[in-house]
Coordinates of C-alpha atoms in Angstrom, one line a residue:
X26 CA 102.4 159.9 161.5
X27 CA 102.5 157.2 158.8
X28 CA 102.5 157.7 155.1
X29 CA 101.0 155.3 152.6
X30 CA 104.5 154.0 151.9
X31 CA 104.9 153.5 155.7
X32 CA 101.7 151.4 155.9
X33 CA 102.9 149.2 153.0
X34 CA 106.2 148.7 154.8
X35 CA 104.4 147.7 158.0
X36 CA 102.4 145.2 156.1
X37 CA 105.4 143.7 154.4
X38 CA 107.1 143.6 157.9
X39 CA 104.1 141.7 159.2
X40 CA 103.2 144.2 162.0
X41 CA 100.1 146.3 162.4
X42 CA 99.8 150.0 163.2
X43 CA 98.5 149.4 166.7
X44 CA 101.6 147.5 167.6
X45 CA 103.9 150.2 166.3
X46 CA 101.9 152.9 168.0
X47 CA 102.2 151.0 171.3
X48 CA 106.0 150.8 170.8
X49 CA 106.2 154.5 170.2
X50 CA 104.1 155.1 173.3
X51 CA 106.7 153.0 175.2
X52 CA 109.4 155.2 174.0
X53 CA 107.5 158.3 175.2
X54 CA 106.6 156.9 178.6
X55 CA 109.4 154.5 179.2
X56 CA 109.0 151.1 180.9
X57 CA 108.3 150.9 184.6
X58 CA 110.9 149.3 186.9
X59 CA 110.0 145.9 188.3
X60 CA 109.3 146.1 192.0
X61 CA 111.5 143.4 193.7
X62 CA 110.5 142.3 197.2
X63 CA 113.7 140.4 198.0
X64 CA 116.4 138.3 196.4
X65 CA 115.6 134.6 196.1
X66 CA 117.9 132.6 198.3
X67 CA 118.4 129.0 199.4
X68 CA 115.4 128.1 201.5
X69 CA 113.5 131.2 200.3
X70 CA 112.8 130.7 196.7
X71 CA 115.8 128.6 195.6
X72 CA 115.7 124.8 196.2
X73 CA 118.9 123.0 197.2
X74 CA 118.7 119.3 196.2
X75 CA 120.4 116.6 198.3
X76 CA 122.2 113.6 196.8
X77 CA 119.2 111.3 197.4
X78 CA 116.8 113.8 195.9
X79 CA 118.9 114.1 192.8
X80 CA 119.1 110.4 192.3
X81 CA 115.4 110.0 192.7
X82 CA 114.6 112.9 190.3
X83 CA 117.1 111.5 187.8
X84 CA 115.5 108.1 188.0
X85 CA 112.0 109.6 187.6
X86 CA 113.1 111.6 184.6
X87 CA 114.8 108.6 182.9
X88 CA 111.7 106.4 183.4
X89 CA 109.2 108.9 182.1
X90 CA 110.9 111.3 179.7
X91 CA 111.8 108.5 177.2
X92 CA 108.1 108.2 176.4
X93 CA 107.6 111.9 175.9
X94 CA 108.7 114.3 173.1
X95 CA 111.7 116.2 174.5
X96 CA 113.3 119.1 172.7
X97 CA 116.6 120.9 173.1
X98 CA 116.1 124.6 172.2
X99 CA 119.4 126.5 171.6
X100 CA 119.5 130.2 170.9
X101 CA 122.4 130.4 168.4
X102 CA 121.8 133.4 166.2
X103 CA 124.2 135.9 167.7
X104 CA 127.4 136.7 165.9
X105 CA 130.7 136.1 167.8
X106 CA 132.1 139.6 167.1
X107 CA 131.9 140.6 170.8
X108 CA 134.1 137.7 171.6
X109 CA 136.9 139.4 169.7
X110 CA 136.2 143.0 170.7
X111 CA 139.6 143.5 172.3
X112 CA 141.4 141.9 169.3
X113 CA 139.6 144.1 166.9
X114 CA 140.6 147.2 168.9
X115 CA 144.2 146.0 169.0
X116 CA 144.4 145.6 165.2
X117 CA 143.3 149.3 164.8
X118 CA 145.9 150.7 167.3
X119 CA 149.0 148.4 167.0
X120 CA 151.6 149.8 164.7
X121 CA 154.4 147.4 165.4
X122 CA 156.7 149.9 167.0
X123 CA 159.0 149.1 170.0
X124 CA 156.7 151.4 172.1
X125 CA 153.7 149.4 171.0
X126 CA 155.4 146.2 172.0
X127 CA 156.5 147.7 175.3
X128 CA 152.9 148.6 176.0
X129 CA 151.7 145.2 175.0
X130 CA 154.0 143.4 177.5
X131 CA 153.7 145.8 180.4
X132 CA 150.2 147.5 180.3
X133 CA 147.6 145.6 182.4
X134 CA 144.9 146.7 180.0
X135 CA 146.8 144.8 177.2
X136 CA 147.1 141.6 179.2
X137 CA 144.2 139.8 177.4
X138 CA 146.1 140.5 174.1
X139 CA 149.4 139.4 175.5
X140 CA 147.8 136.2 176.9
X141 CA 146.2 135.5 173.6
X142 CA 149.5 135.4 171.7
X143 CA 151.4 133.8 174.6
X144 CA 149.0 130.8 174.7
X145 CA 147.9 130.8 171.1
X146 CA 148.7 127.1 170.6
X147 CA 146.3 126.3 173.5
X148 CA 143.3 127.4 171.4
X149 CA 141.5 124.5 169.8
X150 CA 141.4 126.5 166.6
X151 CA 145.2 126.8 166.5
X152 CA 145.8 124.3 163.7
X153 CA 143.1 125.9 161.6
X154 CA 144.6 129.3 162.1
X155 CA 148.1 128.0 161.4
X156 CA 147.1 126.4 158.2
X157 CA 145.1 129.5 157.0
X158 CA 148.0 131.8 157.9
X159 CA 150.7 129.8 156.2
X160 CA 148.6 129.3 153.1
X161 CA 148.7 133.1 152.4
X162 CA 152.1 134.1 154.0
X163 CA 155.7 133.0 153.5
X164 CA 156.3 132.9 157.3
X165 CA 155.2 130.1 159.5
X166 CA 152.7 131.2 162.3
X167 CA 155.2 130.7 165.1
X168 CA 157.9 132.7 163.3
X169 CA 155.3 135.4 162.6
X170 CA 154.7 135.7 166.3
X171 CA 158.4 136.0 167.0
X172 CA 158.5 138.8 164.4
X173 CA 155.5 140.5 166.0
X174 CA 153.3 140.1 162.9
X175 CA 150.3 140.3 165.3
X176 CA 148.0 142.3 163.1
X177 CA 148.3 140.0 160.1
X178 CA 147.7 137.0 162.3
X179 CA 144.6 138.5 163.8
X180 CA 143.4 139.5 160.3
X181 CA 143.7 135.8 159.3
X182 CA 141.6 134.8 162.3
X183 CA 138.9 137.5 162.1
X184 CA 138.5 138.5 158.4
X185 CA 136.6 136.9 155.6
X186 CA 140.0 136.3 153.8
X187 CA 140.9 133.9 156.7
X188 CA 138.8 132.0 159.2
X189 CA 136.2 134.8 159.4
X190 CA 135.7 134.3 163.1
X191 CA 134.9 138.0 163.5
X192 CA 131.6 137.5 161.6
X193 CA 130.6 133.8 162.2
X194 CA 128.2 132.9 165.0
X195 CA 129.7 131.2 168.1
X196 CA 128.1 127.9 167.3
X197 CA 130.4 127.5 164.3
X198 CA 133.7 128.4 166.0
X199 CA 136.1 125.7 167.1
X200 CA 135.9 125.6 170.9
X201 CA 137.4 122.3 172.1
X202 CA 140.2 119.9 171.2
X203 CA 140.3 116.2 171.9
X204 CA 142.9 113.5 171.6
X205 CA 143.9 112.5 168.0
X206 CA 143.6 116.0 166.6
X207 CA 139.9 116.0 166.9
X208 CA 138.1 119.3 167.5
X209 CA 134.5 120.3 168.1
X210 CA 132.3 123.3 167.7
X211 CA 129.5 124.2 170.1
X212 CA 126.9 122.8 167.7
X213 CA 128.6 119.4 168.0
X214 CA 128.7 119.6 171.8
X215 CA 125.0 120.3 171.8
X216 CA 124.4 117.2 169.7
X217 CA 126.4 115.2 172.3
X218 CA 124.3 116.7 175.1
X219 CA 121.1 116.0 173.3
X220 CA 122.0 112.3 172.9
X221 CA 122.5 112.1 176.6
X222 CA 119.4 113.6 178.1
X223 CA 116.9 114.2 175.3
X224 CA 116.9 110.7 173.8
X225 CA 113.5 109.0 173.5
X226 CA 112.7 105.3 173.9
X227 CA 113.1 104.9 170.1
X228 CA 116.4 106.8 170.0
X229 CA 115.0 110.0 168.6
X230 CA 116.7 113.3 169.6
X231 CA 115.1 116.6 168.7
X232 CA 117.3 119.8 168.7
X233 CA 116.2 123.2 167.5
X234 CA 118.6 126.0 166.8
X235 CA 117.6 129.6 166.3
X236 CA 119.9 131.1 163.7
X237 CA 120.4 134.2 161.6
X238 CA 119.4 133.9 157.9
X239 CA 123.0 134.6 156.7
X240 CA 124.4 131.7 158.8
X241 CA 121.7 129.0 158.3
X242 CA 123.5 127.4 155.3
X243 CA 126.7 127.1 157.3
X244 CA 124.9 125.5 160.2
X245 CA 123.2 123.1 157.9
X246 CA 126.4 122.2 156.2
X247 CA 128.3 121.5 159.4
X248 CA 125.5 119.3 160.9
X249 CA 125.3 117.5 157.6
X250 CA 129.0 116.6 157.9
X251 CA 129.0 115.4 161.6
X252 CA 125.5 114.1 162.3
X253 CA 126.1 110.6 161.1
X254 CA 129.2 110.3 163.3
X255 CA 127.3 111.2 166.4
X256 CA 124.3 109.1 165.5
X257 CA 126.5 106.0 165.2
X258 CA 128.4 106.8 168.4
X259 CA 125.3 107.3 170.5
X260 CA 122.8 105.1 168.7
X261 CA 120.3 107.9 168.1
X262 CA 118.5 109.6 165.2
X263 CA 118.8 113.3 165.2
X264 CA 115.9 115.6 164.1
X265 CA 117.5 119.0 163.7
X266 CA 115.4 122.0 162.9
X267 CA 116.2 125.7 162.5
X268 CA 114.2 128.9 162.8
X269 CA 115.0 132.6 162.5
X270 CA 113.7 135.6 164.4
X271 CA 110.4 136.6 162.7
X272 CA 110.4 140.0 160.9
X273 CA 107.2 140.8 162.8
X274 CA 109.1 140.8 166.1
X275 CA 111.5 143.6 164.9
X276 CA 110.8 146.8 166.7
X277 CA 110.6 150.4 165.4
X278 CA 113.5 152.8 166.1
X279 CA 112.8 156.4 166.9
X280 CA 114.8 159.6 166.9
X281 CA 115.4 161.6 170.1
X282 CA 112.0 163.3 169.6
X283 CA 110.3 159.9 169.6
X284 CA 109.4 160.1 165.9
X285 CA 110.0 157.2 163.6
X286 CA 113.7 157.0 162.6
X287 CA 114.0 157.0 158.9
X288 CA 116.7 155.5 156.6
X289 CA 118.2 157.6 153.8
X290 CA 115.6 156.3 151.4
X291 CA 112.8 157.5 153.7
X292 CA 111.8 154.1 155.0
X293 CA 111.3 153.4 158.7
X294 CA 114.2 151.7 160.5
X295 CA 113.3 148.5 162.2
X296 CA 115.7 146.7 164.5
X297 CA 115.8 143.1 165.9
X298 CA 113.7 142.9 169.1
X299 CA 116.4 141.0 171.1
X300 CA 116.2 137.5 172.5
X301 CA 112.7 138.1 173.7
X302 CA 111.6 137.7 170.1
X303 CA 112.4 134.0 170.4
X304 CA 109.3 133.4 172.5
X305 CA 107.6 133.2 169.1
X306 CA 110.1 130.6 168.0
X307 CA 109.6 128.6 171.2
X308 CA 105.9 128.9 170.8
X309 CA 106.1 127.0 167.5
X310 CA 107.8 124.0 169.1
X311 CA 105.5 121.0 169.6
X312 CA 107.0 119.2 172.5
X313 CA 106.2 117.9 176.0
X314 CA 109.4 119.1 177.5
X315 CA 111.9 121.7 176.3
X316 CA 115.5 122.3 177.6
X317 CA 116.8 125.8 176.9
X318 CA 120.5 126.4 177.0
X319 CA 122.7 129.0 175.3
X320 CA 125.0 128.0 172.4
X321 CA 128.2 129.0 174.1
X322 CA 127.6 127.2 177.5
X323 CA 129.3 123.9 176.6
X324 CA 132.3 121.9 178.0
X325 CA 134.4 119.0 176.7
X326 CA 133.2 115.4 177.4
X327 CA 135.3 115.0 180.5
X328 CA 133.2 117.6 182.3
X329 CA 129.7 116.8 180.9
X330 CA 128.6 114.1 183.4
X331 CA 127.5 116.6 186.1
X332 CA 125.6 118.6 183.5
X333 CA 123.7 115.5 182.4
X334 CA 122.9 114.6 186.0
X335 CA 121.5 118.1 186.8
X336 CA 119.6 118.4 183.5
X337 CA 117.8 115.1 184.3
X338 CA 117.2 116.2 187.9
X339 CA 115.6 119.5 186.8
X340 CA 113.6 117.5 184.3
X341 CA 112.4 115.1 187.0
X342 CA 111.4 117.9 189.2
X343 CA 109.4 119.5 186.4
X344 CA 107.6 116.2 185.7
X345 CA 106.8 115.8 189.4
X346 CA 105.5 119.3 189.7
X347 CA 103.5 119.0 186.5
X348 CA 101.8 115.9 187.9
X349 CA 100.7 117.7 191.0
X350 CA 99.5 120.7 189.1
X351 CA 97.5 118.6 186.7
X352 CA 96.0 116.6 189.6
X353 CA 94.8 119.8 191.3
X354 CA 93.4 121.2 188.0
X355 CA 91.5 118.1 187.3
X356 CA 90.0 118.2 190.8
X357 CA 89.0 121.8 190.6
X358 CA 87.6 121.6 187.0
X359 CA 85.7 118.3 187.5
X360 CA 84.6 118.3 191.2
X361 CA 81.0 119.0 192.0
X362 CA 81.8 119.8 195.6
X363 CA 84.5 122.4 195.8
X364 CA 84.8 123.0 199.5
X365 CA 86.9 125.7 201.2
X366 CA 89.3 123.0 202.5
X367 CA 90.3 121.9 199.0
X368 CA 90.6 125.5 197.8
X369 CA 92.9 126.3 200.7
X370 CA 95.0 123.2 200.1
X371 CA 95.5 124.3 196.5
X372 CA 96.4 127.9 197.6
X373 CA 98.9 126.5 200.0
X374 CA 100.4 124.3 197.2
X375 CA 100.7 127.4 194.9
X376 CA 102.4 129.4 197.7
X377 CA 104.8 126.7 199.1
X378 CA 105.7 124.8 195.9
X379 CA 105.0 127.2 193.1
X380 CA 106.3 130.2 195.0
X381 CA 103.4 132.5 194.3
X382 CA 102.3 134.3 197.4
X383 CA 98.8 135.8 197.4
X384 CA 97.4 135.3 201.0
X385 CA 95.8 138.8 201.4
X386 CA 94.5 138.9 197.8
X387 CA 93.0 135.4 198.1
X388 CA 91.3 135.9 201.4
X389 CA 89.3 138.9 200.1
X390 CA 87.7 136.8 197.3
X391 CA 84.4 135.0 197.2
X392 CA 84.1 131.3 196.2
X393 CA 83.9 131.7 192.5
X394 CA 86.7 134.3 192.4
X395 CA 88.9 131.9 194.3
X396 CA 88.2 129.1 191.8
X397 CA 89.0 131.4 188.9
X398 CA 92.1 132.6 190.6
X399 CA 93.5 129.2 191.4
X400 CA 92.8 127.8 187.9
X401 CA 94.5 130.9 186.4
X402 CA 97.6 130.4 188.6
X403 CA 97.8 126.6 187.9
X404 CA 96.9 126.6 184.2
X405 CA 100.1 128.1 182.7
X406 CA 103.5 126.9 181.4
X407 CA 106.0 125.7 183.9
X408 CA 109.8 126.3 184.0
X409 CA 112.4 124.9 186.3
X410 CA 115.5 127.1 186.2
X411 CA 119.0 126.2 187.4
X412 CA 120.7 129.0 189.4
X413 CA 124.4 129.2 190.2
X414 CA 126.1 131.0 193.1
X415 CA 127.1 134.5 192.2
X416 CA 130.8 134.6 191.6
X417 CA 131.0 137.9 189.7
X418 CA 129.6 136.8 186.3
X419 CA 127.2 139.3 184.7
X420 CA 123.6 138.4 184.1
X421 CA 120.1 138.5 185.6
X422 CA 119.3 137.0 188.9
X423 CA 116.5 135.3 190.8
X424 CA 114.2 137.6 192.8
X425 CA 110.7 137.7 194.4
X426 CA 108.8 140.4 192.5
X427 CA 105.3 142.0 192.6
X428 CA 102.9 141.0 189.9
X429 CA 100.2 143.2 188.4
X430 CA 97.5 141.4 190.5
X431 CA 99.5 142.2 193.7
X432 CA 100.7 138.7 194.3
X433 CA 104.4 138.1 194.4
X434 CA 106.3 135.3 192.6
X435 CA 109.7 134.3 191.4
X436 CA 111.2 136.2 188.5
X437 CA 114.5 136.3 186.6
X438 CA 115.3 140.0 186.7
X439 CA 118.0 142.0 184.9
X440 CA 119.7 144.8 186.7
X441 CA 118.2 147.3 184.1
X442 CA 114.8 146.3 185.4
X443 CA 115.6 147.5 189.0
X444 CA 115.5 151.1 190.1
X445 CA 119.0 151.5 191.3
X446 CA 118.3 155.1 192.3
X447 CA 115.9 153.7 195.0
X448 CA 118.2 152.7 197.9
X449 CA 115.8 150.0 199.1
X450 CA 115.6 148.4 195.6
X451 CA 119.3 148.8 195.1
X452 CA 120.0 147.1 198.5
X453 CA 117.8 144.1 197.5
X454 CA 119.7 143.8 194.2
X455 CA 123.1 143.9 196.0
X456 CA 122.1 141.0 198.3
X457 CA 121.4 138.6 195.5
X458 CA 123.3 135.3 196.1
X459 CA 122.7 133.6 192.7
X460 CA 122.4 134.5 189.1
X461 CA 120.8 133.1 186.0
X462 CA 123.0 130.8 183.7
X463 CA 120.1 130.1 181.3
X464 CA 119.7 126.5 182.4
X465 CA 115.9 126.0 181.9
X466 CA 113.6 123.1 181.4
X467 CA 110.0 123.9 180.3
X468 CA 106.6 122.3 180.1
X469 CA 104.5 123.9 177.3
X470 CA 101.2 121.9 177.4
X471 CA 98.2 122.0 179.7
X472 CA 96.5 119.1 181.6
X473 CA 94.5 118.3 178.4
X474 CA 97.6 117.9 176.3
X475 CA 97.0 121.2 174.5
X476 CA 99.8 123.6 173.7
X477 CA 99.8 126.9 175.5
X478 CA 99.9 130.1 173.5
X479 CA 103.1 131.4 175.1
X480 CA 102.4 134.9 174.0
X481 CA 99.6 135.1 176.5
X482 CA 102.1 134.9 179.4
X483 CA 104.3 137.8 178.4
X484 CA 104.4 140.9 180.5
X485 CA 104.6 143.6 177.8
X486 CA 105.8 146.3 180.2
X487 CA 109.2 144.6 180.8
X488 CA 110.9 145.7 177.7
X489 CA 114.1 147.8 177.4
X490 CA 115.0 151.1 175.7
X491 CA 118.6 151.8 174.7
X492 CA 120.5 154.6 172.9
X493 CA 122.1 153.7 169.5
X494 CA 123.2 155.4 166.4
X495 CA 123.0 154.9 162.6
X496 CA 124.7 156.9 159.9
X497 CA 126.0 159.3 162.5
X498 CA 122.5 160.0 163.9
X499 CA 121.4 159.2 167.4
X500 CA 118.3 157.0 167.8
X501 CA 116.4 155.0 170.5
X502 CA 115.9 151.3 170.1
X503 CA 113.5 149.0 171.9
X504 CA 114.0 145.4 173.0
X505 CA 111.1 143.1 173.7
X506 CA 110.7 141.5 177.1
X507 CA 113.6 139.1 177.5
X508 CA 113.0 135.4 176.7
X509 CA 113.6 134.3 180.3
X510 CA 112.6 137.6 181.9
X511 CA 109.4 139.4 180.9
X512 CA 108.5 136.9 178.2
X513 CA 108.1 134.2 180.8
X514 CA 106.8 136.6 183.5
X515 CA 103.5 134.7 184.0
X516 CA 104.9 131.2 184.0
X517 CA 105.0 129.0 187.1
X518 CA 108.6 129.2 188.1
X519 CA 110.9 127.0 190.3
X520 CA 114.5 127.9 191.0
X521 CA 117.1 125.2 191.8
X522 CA 120.7 125.6 192.8
X523 CA 123.0 123.9 190.3
X524 CA 126.8 123.7 190.6
X525 CA 129.0 126.3 189.0
X526 CA 130.7 123.7 186.8
X527 CA 127.5 123.5 184.8
X528 CA 128.0 127.1 183.7
X529 CA 130.9 127.7 181.4
X530 CA 130.0 130.5 178.9
X531 CA 132.4 131.9 176.4
X532 CA 132.0 135.7 176.4
X533 CA 135.6 136.5 175.2
X534 CA 138.0 134.4 173.1
X535 CA 140.3 134.1 176.1
X536 CA 137.5 132.3 178.0
X537 CA 138.5 129.3 175.9
X538 CA 141.8 129.3 177.8
X539 CA 140.1 128.5 181.0
X540 CA 140.8 125.0 182.3
X541 CA 137.2 124.0 181.7
X542 CA 137.6 124.4 178.0
X543 CA 141.0 122.8 177.7
X544 CA 141.9 119.2 177.0
X545 CA 142.9 118.5 180.6

């Protein structure tokens, strides 16, 4: 299957033949659906914290976390082009005729475009756009709108000759406006967040951004410009680091016959493995606690307080759970008299507080098997995940699912992982009450203070296959198990309901017109 040139390419890519052969086998056989047992709901897999509990967990986090190394991990490599999909399509179809304008103002499908121009001065990037447009055009921006120069305005916003928003990553776009003509980009909002819940006793704040190689220089330049301002405001010292998806995590593409897809020069086509590739980047972080949050889920300062509170509460809950797990591990590993009563107590803890149900499996084991099983279930990374009520936003959700060892546990499951042709599975999916906003705090070290190898806890059979094309030819692409899906399949997982105000993603440019992203 592979030529000598192919083997050399694999070596330069950093992958071995066995990995590629397994990926091709995945294309041939497909990935199995995940068997979900039921949706996780309040009282059955999702915790709902009362005010007193929140205050106590926040207090615990503030007391203990300042003496630990806390990181903020922000996936920030994706380009913002999908934010502007409707605007790109409009520039290709709008000819400036009266019929086009009539359609723009009356066709419901064109409402996002109409709203964009109607409220253009409500975008935080308005002044930047105005300046860039008027620099290269005789008309002022407002006059250009009156004269329906929509395409030239959008070209200024999206193209490299203007602001280049169509190619830049979300982290570098102007999202929010403040009093005094001050604006901020998402990267800056994450600096503010980090200073408020990741600050150590000595004032150190560690933030890690995953970025694309072509954008790293721009990220570095922006942070270099603003870092000192926020360090002075919050009395902190930022330690900012970057990483890129590793070439070795790219996956092979195949043609429709499941043979390697080849470029025009005969080389094998590799494609990025999706956000699941970032488990490698997370694995390189040396920290006691890591908060994970997407780059676009940020709000202005006036709405941040509730986010800070819940972040600390999730962190406090993780620290409390970690303490219990470490206590039980120490007891099991160091006790000379492991009696059935202790083993049953640990099993009940795993079932009631770590949400891993294994009663039938466990009862059939002998003493040594039980000890091995309990240690295996306890000695793994921990994640506490915020979940918000499902109000129609797309995204994976919290479910109980069957594990390879026949136990069931909590998993974040994408709809593509569920067999929607199975009426029972489809019904379970449709009864989900919450979804995943990517609001996660993790513990990555064991009871001896050693880092886990996170790659050991990935379920390799939870990848995705999709149809794509290149140079006019159809191909099949493969994504690795998602970062918070299969890549964390074997983690101890706790779900907590968090308020919807803590989830404010920007999927389209018009999301920036929502009240949550405006000045007031």
